[in-house]
DNA sequence: CTAGTGCATGTAATCGATTACAAATGGGCT
DNA sequence: AGCCCATTTGTAATCGATTACATGCACTAG
């Protein structure tokens, strides 16, 4: 057991060949004779050699890793996407860095630095609000470092994106409520500046419209996707003189917050108010009541995004696939029901 | 706008100094004259130079990144820990790789490879079942690559670990139930081979014991921490001739699965059965009913683990702090109540 | 006046791989 | 035999930084 890790030099010495031959035997086995290959492989075995990635990457001018930028790592919604990304990257030998999007300028500089410093070959951005000024930054090759957006996207950005049919999903949700007989359908929105907020709001309006219902400004409660914001919206709802009998929430977590809070005030779901979410996070099927929601293929989103990024990295920006939009599906469970008969 | 990224050579040329001076001006400013430093900084500015991490890392023999190995990335429990880890790493300029623990041998080899190939300076392992044979692997320096375990740990492992007081937490939970007047207290355990399962089981028994209650084998239902396993346990519970009136679950998700399933069968929590969880994941406070649970400081666990790992990486294995054990706290909410009066 | 000290800087080796280019070998074909 | 080409291997340059060592200079003390 030597104290230094074996290098390609050691393998070459043991095998009695040059380092070039060792490198070839390992990375393009077809280019050496069978005898030599065996010799090298045996030497690798006896020395316990593993190629040093830093040296390889320096020479090859790539990092063999990508970076995922999420608004908040702790949100389970994003972890599923990251899981999908990792599923694609691992078999390719790519490492996956994760980082939270940065609010301060200093941190943002850190990101740009990461980009320019040859540490990663590409980015997957899950935060639609991230300033894409870094798009202009170039990697060591002089080319811009490829970026793909997933879930959220940025209007006017050059980066390709993989998204889901937010408008269609929201529309389906509203139509479901209308079909149950609801005429007073409210909406808890997402945070103001978010692209998903806008898309789901649009779907909400379209759903209302296609069901022959009028849009009422006062039926839209502002949320932030979070549990707490759903709770706050519930407080507001409880005080409304003419309450909606059904609520389409822009996220499952808002729905949980809402249900939790109204339950504490003796309101029962779905008897007194129907609630529908968006996302279908894992716990949704186990909530009490089980949540009717619009299901997003989160893992698949990650997988598709990773594949797109690899296309960009490898195929060098031709093969520009269309921005894929994945389907969502309405999962009907127990938080929606026909409205109670009016007294 | 040149097509190649600027290198230290370019900066040196523009500033009219040698590359050594540029390097010194940037990494140890005190070692160059003020005049030269300004010259270099100005040249950096005009060229837009950012140091190439691969080259730097190769020379310095470190990777400037660590790797987190989690059983499943999609589990929100782990994402909080990862968030804590990232909070510590980012300011230090360290990148955080994440990966799911590997079941197949092939994938495991990939991990060992990562370790030996100088891609990371250390590991944080969140999976107690991960085979630590890789512990024996050495990095490029010849020293073993530092590892710290977090949350879960491995019996007999050399790796330091940061954990929480699982036994104490479980004991508190059971005592709380006993204090409410419950005498028939059941337990939904974790997966068989898991260290947390054993610890929480031990706490369960101690809690029973210190409350003067006897341990009953048939009151222990097997779970796997998951929502589904809680649901299955509920099915079992419903069929029991002599049901426990309170259940201590080894995880919040088990508790949700349990409550969800019994609710569907007309059983009310906490009126008919009290339920207490373990973890205090985000949604717990918003469940219906809000879940009484043992709260773990997940983000803090990540932060402490990351700090420990840095100590190991930098201080070169002296300064072996004790394995810290963080406190948990019982959060009493609405899923626990005194038992219903027996008929 | 000279040796010694310390500072600022430059020269060149170095990290460990990949790969362009060169050289050697052998086989097939005319 | 002579030529060409393919195959296999070796030599050495290269990726872009850091850093050991050498150099030159100014200043001080003896």
XYZ file of C-alpha atoms (C1' of nucleotides) in Angstrom:
746
model
C 0.000 0.000 0.000
C 1.913 2.990 -1.249
C 1.226 6.340 0.218
C 0.733 8.177 -3.042
C -2.100 7.332 -5.369
C -0.913 5.594 -8.517
C -0.718 7.698 -11.646
C -0.739 6.775 -15.272
C 3.047 6.762 -15.072
C 2.985 3.948 -12.570
C 0.673 1.904 -14.716
C 2.875 2.487 -17.737
C 5.942 1.359 -15.842
C 4.284 -1.793 -14.536
C 2.828 -2.674 -17.918
C 6.068 -1.860 -19.676
C 4.484 0.554 -22.119
C 4.259 4.316 -22.535
C 1.688 6.518 -20.853
C 0.164 7.250 -24.226
C -0.538 3.576 -24.685
C -2.093 3.298 -21.251
C -4.340 6.226 -21.975
C -5.353 4.716 -25.279
C -5.952 1.289 -23.821
C -8.344 2.804 -21.324
C -10.178 5.389 -23.360
C -10.199 3.863 -26.860
C -9.461 0.180 -26.467
C -9.846 -0.451 -30.182
C -6.673 1.422 -30.910
C -4.263 -0.904 -29.157
C -3.478 -4.546 -29.704
C -5.228 -7.121 -27.630
C -2.021 -8.206 -25.968
C -1.186 -4.670 -24.897
C -4.680 -4.056 -23.686
C -4.521 -7.056 -21.405
C -1.128 -5.990 -20.157
C -2.430 -2.548 -19.307
C -5.612 -3.792 -17.716
C -3.591 -6.098 -15.539
C -1.290 -3.284 -14.514
C -4.309 -1.143 -13.670
C -5.542 -3.981 -11.520
C -2.321 -4.433 -9.607
C -1.710 -0.734 -9.078
C -5.316 0.154 -8.292
C -5.111 3.025 -10.712
C -8.016 5.403 -11.185
C -7.640 8.283 -13.594
C -7.392 11.708 -12.018
C -10.417 13.649 -13.174
C -8.841 17.042 -12.696
C -6.000 16.288 -15.030
C -8.289 14.708 -17.558
C -10.729 17.553 -17.446
C -8.039 20.157 -17.759
C -6.674 18.538 -20.856
C -10.063 17.794 -22.385
C -11.417 21.201 -21.538
C -14.577 20.055 -19.912
C -15.780 19.619 -16.361
C -17.872 16.501 -16.595
C -20.460 18.068 -14.409
C -23.458 20.311 -14.541
C -25.087 22.607 -12.047
C -28.712 22.849 -10.996
C -29.878 26.193 -9.680
C -33.031 25.980 -7.590
C -34.854 28.762 -5.760
C -34.916 26.691 -2.610
C -33.367 23.320 -2.177
C -35.637 22.462 0.703
C -38.783 22.541 -1.381
C -39.789 18.943 -2.122
C -41.073 20.003 -5.475
C -37.572 20.713 -6.683
C -35.977 17.676 -5.153
C -38.011 15.449 -7.421
C -36.748 17.290 -10.444
C -33.204 17.057 -9.211
C -33.719 13.358 -8.768
C -34.730 13.069 -12.411
C -31.735 15.083 -13.493
C -29.419 12.886 -11.526
C -30.892 9.752 -13.053
C -29.780 10.954 -16.459
C -26.439 12.390 -15.463
C -25.058 9.585 -13.368
C -24.880 6.966 -16.122
C -23.081 9.474 -18.296
C -20.467 10.001 -15.643
C -21.560 13.563 -15.074
C -21.653 15.010 -11.591
C -24.554 17.173 -10.503
C -23.854 20.287 -8.475
C -26.787 21.892 -6.734
C -27.071 25.405 -5.479
C -29.720 27.787 -4.314
C -30.352 30.815 -6.434
C -28.662 33.786 -5.054
C -30.297 36.924 -4.010
C -27.316 39.074 -3.184
C -25.039 40.437 -5.871
C -22.064 38.863 -4.224
C -23.580 35.431 -4.502
C -24.634 36.062 -8.029
C -21.059 36.885 -8.871
C -20.186 33.517 -7.411
C -22.458 31.867 -9.922
C -21.016 33.685 -12.853
C -17.628 32.811 -11.596
C -18.555 29.152 -11.451
C -19.647 29.421 -15.000
C -16.570 31.086 -16.332
C -14.126 29.053 -14.326
C -14.662 25.816 -16.187
C -16.197 24.036 -13.243
C -19.379 23.046 -15.026
C -20.386 22.311 -18.575
C -23.931 23.552 -18.296
C -26.748 24.756 -16.102
C -30.308 23.744 -15.417
C -32.178 26.688 -13.983
C -35.321 26.061 -11.982
C -35.822 29.663 -11.010
C -37.640 31.824 -13.496
C -36.612 34.962 -11.687
C -32.926 34.390 -12.001
C -31.292 37.156 -13.911
C -29.944 35.718 -17.109
C -27.273 38.313 -17.489
C -25.014 35.395 -16.843
C -26.172 34.015 -20.143
C -23.702 36.303 -21.748
C -20.839 34.848 -19.803
C -18.636 32.543 -21.788
C -16.932 29.377 -20.757
C -13.292 28.592 -21.350
C -13.968 27.509 -24.897
C -15.228 30.963 -25.667
C -18.708 29.652 -26.291
C -21.506 30.551 -23.925
C -22.143 27.886 -21.329
C -25.381 26.090 -22.225
C -28.410 26.644 -20.047
C -31.814 25.070 -20.009
C -34.735 26.232 -17.937
C -37.104 23.769 -16.350
C -40.563 24.314 -14.858
C -40.202 28.004 -14.618
C -38.802 29.927 -17.501
C -37.952 33.490 -18.281
C -39.770 35.539 -20.819
C -37.529 36.658 -23.605
C -34.712 34.362 -22.572
C -32.658 32.575 -25.169
C -32.381 29.463 -23.057
C -34.522 26.536 -24.152
C -36.942 25.319 -21.567
C -38.945 22.306 -20.566
C -42.279 23.140 -19.064
C -45.672 21.659 -18.467
C -49.006 22.766 -19.805
C -49.813 25.145 -16.996
C -52.610 26.897 -18.826
C -54.278 23.661 -19.850
C -53.913 22.164 -16.394
C -55.460 25.145 -14.705
C -58.258 25.154 -17.229
C -59.000 21.502 -16.620
C -59.110 22.112 -12.909
C -61.611 24.924 -13.231
C -63.738 23.003 -15.684
C -63.841 20.098 -13.269
C -65.189 22.392 -10.584
C -67.694 23.897 -12.981
C -68.809 20.449 -14.063
C -69.517 19.614 -10.447
C -71.922 22.510 -10.440
C -69.826 25.264 -8.911
C -70.472 28.748 -10.162
C -68.464 30.656 -7.601
C -64.933 29.504 -8.254
C -62.080 31.339 -6.601
C -58.347 31.181 -7.144
C -55.370 31.425 -4.863
C -52.578 32.678 -7.085
C -48.821 32.366 -6.946
C -46.350 35.144 -6.205
C -46.765 38.186 -8.339
C -43.678 38.157 -10.473
C -43.707 34.440 -11.239
C -44.320 33.132 -14.741
C -46.266 30.160 -13.444
C -48.599 32.500 -11.615
C -49.430 34.213 -14.860
C -49.898 30.986 -16.796
C -52.146 29.377 -14.213
C -54.127 32.560 -13.849
C -54.644 32.586 -17.562
C -55.835 28.978 -17.444
C -58.161 29.897 -14.594
C -59.728 32.645 -16.665
C -60.001 30.442 -19.717
C -61.623 27.729 -17.648
C -64.122 30.196 -16.248
C -64.802 31.541 -19.686
C -65.323 28.205 -21.351
C -67.704 27.262 -18.557
C -69.721 30.401 -19.096
C -68.704 31.924 -15.786
C -67.662 35.498 -15.251
C -64.283 36.442 -13.873
C -64.498 38.260 -10.579
C -61.522 40.184 -9.381
C -62.471 39.710 -5.744
C -62.367 35.944 -6.141
C -58.652 35.978 -6.715
C -56.644 35.745 -3.516
C -52.962 36.358 -3.623
C -50.657 33.535 -2.555
C -47.007 32.622 -2.800
C -47.202 28.871 -3.409
C -46.407 28.325 0.262
C -48.333 26.653 3.063
C -48.461 29.861 5.018
C -49.834 31.834 2.122
C -52.620 29.290 1.711
C -53.410 29.742 5.347
C -53.549 33.489 4.978
C -55.796 33.162 1.969
C -58.108 31.023 4.076
C -58.346 33.756 6.666
C -59.333 36.117 3.951
C -61.837 33.671 2.484
C -63.480 33.162 5.865
C -64.178 36.866 6.066
C -65.637 37.214 2.586
C -69.292 38.161 2.458
C -69.955 36.169 -0.707
C -67.575 33.259 -0.590
C -66.520 31.125 -3.518
C -67.734 27.560 -3.018
C -64.674 26.169 -4.731
C -61.044 27.209 -4.828
C -58.410 26.427 -7.403
C -55.003 26.801 -5.785
C -51.856 27.469 -7.767
C -49.981 24.882 -5.691
C -50.711 21.893 -3.497
C -49.038 23.556 -0.578
C -51.375 26.514 -0.799
C -54.230 24.028 -0.834
C -52.949 22.354 2.318
C -52.559 25.665 4.068
C -56.046 26.648 3.038
C -57.686 23.394 4.092
C -55.784 23.358 7.343
C -56.953 26.811 8.266
C -60.599 26.494 7.266
C -60.768 23.142 9.065
C -59.745 24.862 12.259
C -62.748 27.093 11.801
C -65.191 24.270 11.442
C -65.408 24.388 7.684
C -65.325 20.977 6.068
C -63.715 20.091 2.748
C -65.303 19.186 0.371
C -68.699 19.515 2.027
C -68.498 23.266 2.542
C -65.874 24.181 0.007
C -64.124 22.263 -2.751
C -60.373 22.666 -3.081
C -58.124 21.702 -5.921
C -54.357 22.010 -6.050
C -51.570 21.999 -8.597
C -48.434 19.807 -8.570
C -49.516 16.520 -7.013
C -46.684 16.323 -4.556
C -46.208 13.050 -2.793
C -48.265 13.765 0.281
C -51.280 14.990 -1.675
C -52.824 11.558 -2.013
C -52.566 11.094 1.722
C -53.913 14.383 2.899
C -57.225 14.442 4.729
C -59.134 14.746 2.516
C -57.009 13.360 -0.300
C -56.359 16.286 -2.573
C -57.761 16.636 -6.062
C -54.977 18.214 -8.051
C -53.232 18.738 -11.354
C -50.368 16.289 -11.556
C -47.008 17.338 -12.955
C -44.458 14.723 -14.037
C -41.690 16.175 -11.921
C -39.107 13.474 -12.310
C -39.713 13.397 -16.034
C -39.242 17.147 -16.202
C -35.803 16.666 -14.709
C -34.964 13.871 -17.069
C -36.019 15.786 -20.142
C -34.154 18.880 -19.020
C -30.985 16.890 -18.469
C -31.267 15.273 -21.881
C -31.745 18.629 -23.516
C -28.736 19.997 -21.744
C -26.605 17.108 -22.941
C -27.724 17.746 -26.475
C -26.649 21.309 -26.095
C -23.319 20.366 -24.560
C -22.450 17.628 -26.983
C -24.040 18.568 -30.213
C -22.748 22.039 -29.928
C -25.946 23.961 -30.401
C -27.299 22.465 -33.565
C -30.173 20.009 -33.062
C -32.216 22.677 -31.356
C -35.250 20.707 -30.333
C -38.451 22.567 -29.778
C -39.072 23.532 -26.203
C -40.985 20.508 -24.990
C -44.168 20.992 -23.051
C -45.125 17.966 -20.991
C -48.685 17.011 -20.291
C -50.326 17.339 -16.934
C -53.282 15.322 -15.749
C -56.116 16.042 -13.412
C -56.153 13.625 -10.502
C -59.580 13.580 -8.951
C -59.603 12.607 -5.316
C -61.684 13.675 -2.385
C -61.293 17.380 -1.873
C -63.819 18.262 -4.567
C -67.553 17.648 -4.599
C -70.728 19.319 -5.806
C -71.557 22.517 -3.942
C -73.810 22.332 -0.932
C -77.407 23.248 -1.716
C -77.922 26.892 -0.961
C -80.319 27.590 1.861
C -14.730 40.058 -27.637
C -12.147 37.366 -28.224
C -13.248 33.867 -28.889
C -11.000 32.170 -26.375
C -11.351 32.760 -22.684
C -8.489 34.801 -21.268
C -5.832 32.907 -19.341
C -3.348 33.987 -16.786
C -0.907 34.436 -19.651
C -3.103 37.095 -21.191
C -3.368 38.943 -17.935
C 0.386 38.771 -17.474
C 0.983 40.184 -20.922
C -1.454 43.035 -20.474
C -0.117 43.911 -17.055
C 3.457 43.575 -18.223
C 4.428 41.108 -15.507
C 5.027 37.385 -15.253
C 2.319 34.800 -14.676
C 3.796 34.080 -11.280
C 3.216 37.652 -10.277
C -0.339 37.579 -11.499
C -1.000 34.443 -9.516
C 0.519 35.988 -6.436
C -1.344 39.241 -6.846
C -4.604 37.341 -6.920
C -4.075 34.656 -4.308
C -1.761 36.341 -1.819
C -1.973 40.072 -2.428
C 0.394 40.836 0.421
C 3.298 39.381 -1.472
C 3.390 41.882 -4.289
C 3.914 45.615 -4.314
C 0.919 47.839 -4.326
C 1.773 49.229 -7.726
C 1.981 45.769 -9.259
C -1.225 44.671 -7.599
C -3.118 47.565 -9.125
C -1.597 46.824 -12.489
C -2.698 43.209 -12.309
C -6.160 43.997 -11.053
C -6.614 46.419 -13.867
C -5.467 43.835 -16.390
C -7.882 41.327 -14.902
C -10.603 43.861 -15.363
C -9.839 44.619 -18.973
C -9.374 40.999 -19.975
C -12.299 39.643 -17.979
C -10.066 36.948 -16.587
C -11.436 34.241 -14.291
C -9.081 31.574 -13.039
C -9.637 28.137 -14.498
C -10.644 25.892 -11.633
C -9.490 22.707 -13.270
C -5.968 23.919 -13.665
C -5.898 25.359 -10.185
C -7.301 22.225 -8.642
C -4.923 19.977 -10.501
C -1.971 21.891 -9.251
C -3.283 22.317 -5.731
C -4.412 18.734 -5.501
C -7.881 19.403 -4.302
C -11.304 19.506 -5.881
C -12.976 22.338 -4.064
C -16.119 20.332 -3.821
C -17.812 17.738 -1.686
C -20.412 15.126 -2.389
C -23.618 14.339 -0.543
C -24.915 10.804 -0.811
C -28.608 10.468 0.002
C -30.807 7.383 -0.119
C -33.370 9.227 -2.153
C -33.051 12.741 -3.365
C -36.796 13.123 -3.704
C -37.447 12.737 -0.011
C -38.079 16.204 1.425
C -36.409 15.174 4.623
C -33.054 15.031 2.912
C -33.461 18.145 0.881
C -33.528 20.216 4.037
C -30.254 18.741 5.132
C -28.731 19.376 1.739
C -29.890 22.936 2.008
C -28.022 23.297 5.287
C -24.916 21.770 3.789
C -25.025 24.139 0.873
C -25.361 27.124 3.165
C -21.998 26.290 4.673
C -20.225 25.241 1.511
C -21.134 28.066 -0.779
C -19.397 30.851 1.153
C -16.267 28.709 1.240
C -16.302 28.395 -2.516
C -16.992 24.693 -2.335
C -19.360 23.051 -4.762
C -21.853 20.475 -3.550
C -22.429 17.373 -5.626
C -25.480 15.300 -4.819
C -26.108 11.713 -5.696
C -28.456 8.937 -4.736
C -26.953 5.979 -2.983
C -26.454 3.176 -5.330
C -27.918 -0.231 -5.036
C -26.170 -1.991 -7.883
C -22.513 -2.887 -7.726
C -21.868 -1.034 -10.903
C -23.164 2.180 -9.459
C -21.288 1.609 -6.263
C -18.120 1.322 -8.283
C -19.011 4.681 -9.728
C -18.981 6.159 -6.242
C -15.646 4.689 -5.348
C -14.346 5.947 -8.609
C -15.541 9.417 -7.830
C -13.702 9.209 -4.599
C -10.424 8.022 -5.959
C -10.452 10.253 -8.986
C -9.898 13.484 -7.134
C -13.272 14.912 -7.996
C -14.303 15.582 -4.430
C -12.552 16.391 -1.193
C -15.019 14.678 1.086
C -18.366 13.013 1.504
C -21.426 13.501 3.631
C -23.331 10.256 3.805
C -27.011 10.329 4.699
C -27.551 6.636 4.164
C -26.718 4.388 7.065
C -26.901 1.334 4.895
C -24.225 2.416 2.510
C -21.382 -0.013 2.510
C -18.356 1.764 3.843
C -15.919 -0.443 2.044
C -15.241 2.728 0.170
C -13.866 4.115 3.372
C -10.722 2.244 2.602
C -10.326 3.944 -0.721
C -7.696 6.625 -0.795
C -7.696 9.911 -2.565
C -4.878 11.216 -4.721
C -2.938 12.373 -1.712
C -2.801 8.815 -0.454
C -4.920 9.720 2.527
C -8.417 8.354 2.857
C -11.059 10.781 1.671
C -12.859 12.205 4.708
C -16.424 11.132 5.326
C -19.002 12.245 7.817
C -22.320 10.586 8.398
C -25.400 12.607 9.137
C -28.768 11.527 10.531
C -28.190 7.899 9.890
C -24.899 6.346 10.794
C -23.289 2.980 10.512
C -22.447 0.849 13.479
C -18.757 0.207 13.742
C -17.884 2.799 11.141
C -14.856 5.012 11.598
C -16.608 7.988 10.100
C -17.674 10.667 12.560
C -21.355 11.402 12.564
C -23.836 14.061 13.458
C -27.083 12.697 14.743
C -30.047 13.653 16.827
C -31.224 12.185 20.075
C -33.463 9.563 18.535
C -33.843 7.552 21.709
C -34.690 10.584 23.794
C -37.107 11.913 21.226
C -38.987 8.656 20.979
C -39.092 8.401 24.741
C -40.530 11.898 25.045
C -43.183 11.043 22.507
C -44.290 7.941 24.342
C -44.246 9.688 27.686
C -46.434 12.409 26.258
C -48.972 9.800 25.212
C -48.776 8.097 28.581
C -49.225 11.422 30.335
C -52.420 11.938 28.380
C -53.670 8.733 29.923
C -52.952 6.223 27.200
C -52.025 2.764 28.343
C -52.215 0.994 25.017
C -49.491 2.658 22.999
C -48.470 1.134 19.702
C -45.533 1.835 17.430
C -45.091 1.873 13.686
C -41.432 1.144 13.184
C -39.000 1.951 10.406
C -37.449 -0.499 7.964
C -35.799 -3.443 9.572
C -32.139 -2.865 8.887
C -32.135 0.851 9.635
C -30.241 2.282 12.595
C -32.904 4.876 13.256
C -35.490 2.135 13.500
C -33.506 0.513 16.262
C -32.881 3.750 18.130
C -36.480 4.894 18.020
C -37.664 1.444 19.001
C -35.365 1.579 21.962
C -36.764 4.968 22.932
C -40.261 3.579 22.549
C -39.476 0.770 24.944
C -37.798 3.071 27.411
C -40.760 5.414 27.276
C -43.119 2.552 27.946
C -40.948 1.342 30.748
C -40.565 4.666 32.476
C -44.330 5.096 32.291
C -44.904 1.763 33.923
C -46.374 0.188 30.805
C -45.534 -3.241 29.489
C -44.070 -3.789 26.053
C -46.338 -5.802 23.801
C -44.895 -7.372 20.723
C -48.203 -7.227 18.902
C -48.374 -3.473 19.322
C -45.399 -2.969 17.071
C -46.336 -2.641 13.429
C -43.656 -2.746 10.827
C -43.229 0.296 8.603
C -40.660 1.714 6.221
C -40.881 5.435 7.007
C -43.037 5.866 3.899
C -46.589 7.091 3.427
C -47.649 3.772 1.965
C -46.244 1.807 4.851
C -48.208 3.970 7.274
C -51.271 3.210 5.274
C -50.601 -0.499 5.418
C -50.038 -0.316 9.143
C -53.415 1.382 9.448
C -55.065 -1.505 7.625
C -53.482 -3.826 10.120
C -54.478 -1.675 13.063
C -58.090 -1.591 11.919
C -58.216 -5.360 12.066
C -56.681 -5.683 15.503
C -58.952 -7.127 18.160
C -57.422 -5.080 20.954
C -56.271 -1.866 19.337
C -53.743 0.563 20.738
C -55.401 3.907 21.466
C -52.267 5.786 20.544
C -49.583 5.264 17.959
C -46.055 6.539 17.932
C -44.813 6.557 14.340
C -41.140 6.433 13.435
C -41.706 9.111 10.807
C -44.172 11.856 9.969
C -44.886 10.268 6.642
C -45.940 7.037 8.309
C -48.213 9.097 10.504
C -49.811 10.749 7.491
C -50.348 7.422 5.800
C -51.867 6.036 8.959
C -54.193 8.962 9.579
C -55.210 9.063 5.953
C -56.212 5.448 5.950
C -58.035 5.319 9.274
C -59.890 8.504 8.331
C -61.242 6.764 5.275
C -62.662 4.157 7.622
C -64.471 6.645 9.768
C -61.904 6.703 12.540
C -61.140 10.200 13.816
C -57.816 11.483 15.033
C -57.315 12.283 17.846
C -60.786 11.410 19.105
C -60.494 7.702 18.387
C -56.776 7.310 18.242
C -53.859 9.603 19.006
C -51.003 9.734 16.536
C -47.551 11.169 16.951
C -44.842 11.380 14.336
C -41.109 11.939 14.120
C -39.263 14.535 12.007
C -41.571 17.550 11.876
C -41.426 17.984 8.148
C -42.800 21.174 6.770
C -46.313 20.017 6.055
C -46.818 18.503 9.501
C -48.106 21.694 11.038
C -50.660 21.970 8.271
C -51.980 18.463 8.238
C -55.555 17.847 9.341
C -55.242 17.403 12.225
C -51.946 19.236 12.737
C -49.475 16.570 13.687
C -47.892 16.242 17.094
C -44.335 15.174 16.390
C -40.719 15.100 17.425
C -38.932 17.920 15.663
C -35.489 17.442 14.188
C -33.317 20.438 13.283
C -32.717 19.264 9.734
C -31.039 22.321 8.321
C -28.806 22.523 11.363
C -27.853 18.878 10.929
C -26.621 19.719 7.460
C -24.737 22.740 8.650
C -23.005 20.894 11.433
C -22.115 18.001 9.160
C -20.605 20.365 6.620
C -18.568 22.128 9.279
C -17.283 18.837 10.573
C -16.299 17.773 7.107
C -14.369 20.973 6.582
C -12.514 20.406 9.809
C -11.578 16.994 8.572
C -10.529 18.266 5.167
C -8.552 21.229 6.380
C -7.174 20.262 9.713
C -6.063 17.001 8.362
C -7.633 14.637 10.844
C -6.519 16.104 14.094
C -9.149 18.119 15.958
C -11.446 15.115 16.105
C -14.481 16.624 17.691
C -16.873 14.390 19.496
C -19.748 13.153 17.410
C -22.316 15.823 18.117
C -25.827 14.797 18.991
C -28.364 17.531 18.414
C -31.444 17.953 20.508
C -34.928 17.208 19.328
C -38.075 18.723 20.708
C -41.595 17.494 21.070
C -44.039 19.701 19.211
C -47.493 19.183 20.584
C -50.239 19.909 18.109
C -53.619 18.406 17.503
C -53.228 14.775 16.687
C -52.909 13.708 20.270
C -55.522 13.801 23.014
C -56.600 11.800 26.041
C -58.056 8.419 25.149
C -61.805 8.083 24.688
C -63.565 6.750 27.724
C -63.977 3.016 27.454
C -67.521 1.800 27.194
C 33.580 48.500 1.805
C 31.325 44.060 2.248
C 28.371 40.699 3.805
C 23.858 39.851 5.120
C 18.886 40.448 5.034
C 14.485 40.995 3.034
C 11.477 42.218 -0.560
C 9.675 41.974 -5.299
C 9.777 39.566 -9.245
C 10.941 36.293 -12.897
C 12.091 31.468 -14.715
C 10.815 27.148 -15.125
C 9.164 22.798 -12.980
C 5.043 20.763 -11.777
C 0.238 18.668 -11.211
C -1.561 14.021 -14.417
C -3.791 13.210 -17.928
C -4.678 13.408 -23.504
C -3.219 13.616 -28.131
C -0.578 15.481 -32.344
C 3.004 13.801 -34.614
C 6.610 10.661 -35.628
C 8.477 6.193 -36.092
C 8.529 1.323 -36.572
C 6.526 -2.791 -38.207
C 4.247 -5.933 -41.210
C 1.249 -7.225 -44.970
C -0.602 -6.863 -49.586
C -0.153 -5.678 -54.199
C 2.044 -4.885 -58.622
C 11.829 -6.303 -54.968
C 9.639 -2.066 -54.057
C 5.938 0.735 -52.674
C 1.995 1.983 -50.031
C -0.925 1.756 -46.333
C -2.696 0.375 -41.974
C -1.648 -0.740 -37.398
C 0.665 -0.136 -33.184
C 3.468 2.329 -30.200
C 6.428 5.977 -28.392
C 7.953 10.983 -27.733
C 6.855 15.155 -26.343
C 3.659 19.163 -26.383
C -0.260 20.649 -24.144
C -4.196 22.108 -20.979
C -3.677 26.668 -17.214
C -2.759 27.367 -13.112
C 0.722 27.338 -8.651
C 5.073 27.517 -6.524
C 10.179 26.171 -5.615
C 14.047 28.356 -6.590
C 16.907 31.948 -8.445
C 17.830 36.679 -9.236
C 18.293 41.546 -8.564
C 17.944 45.355 -5.778
C 17.984 48.344 -1.700
C 19.214 48.934 2.732
C 21.658 48.048 7.102
C 25.177 46.656 10.249
C 29.809 45.662 11.210
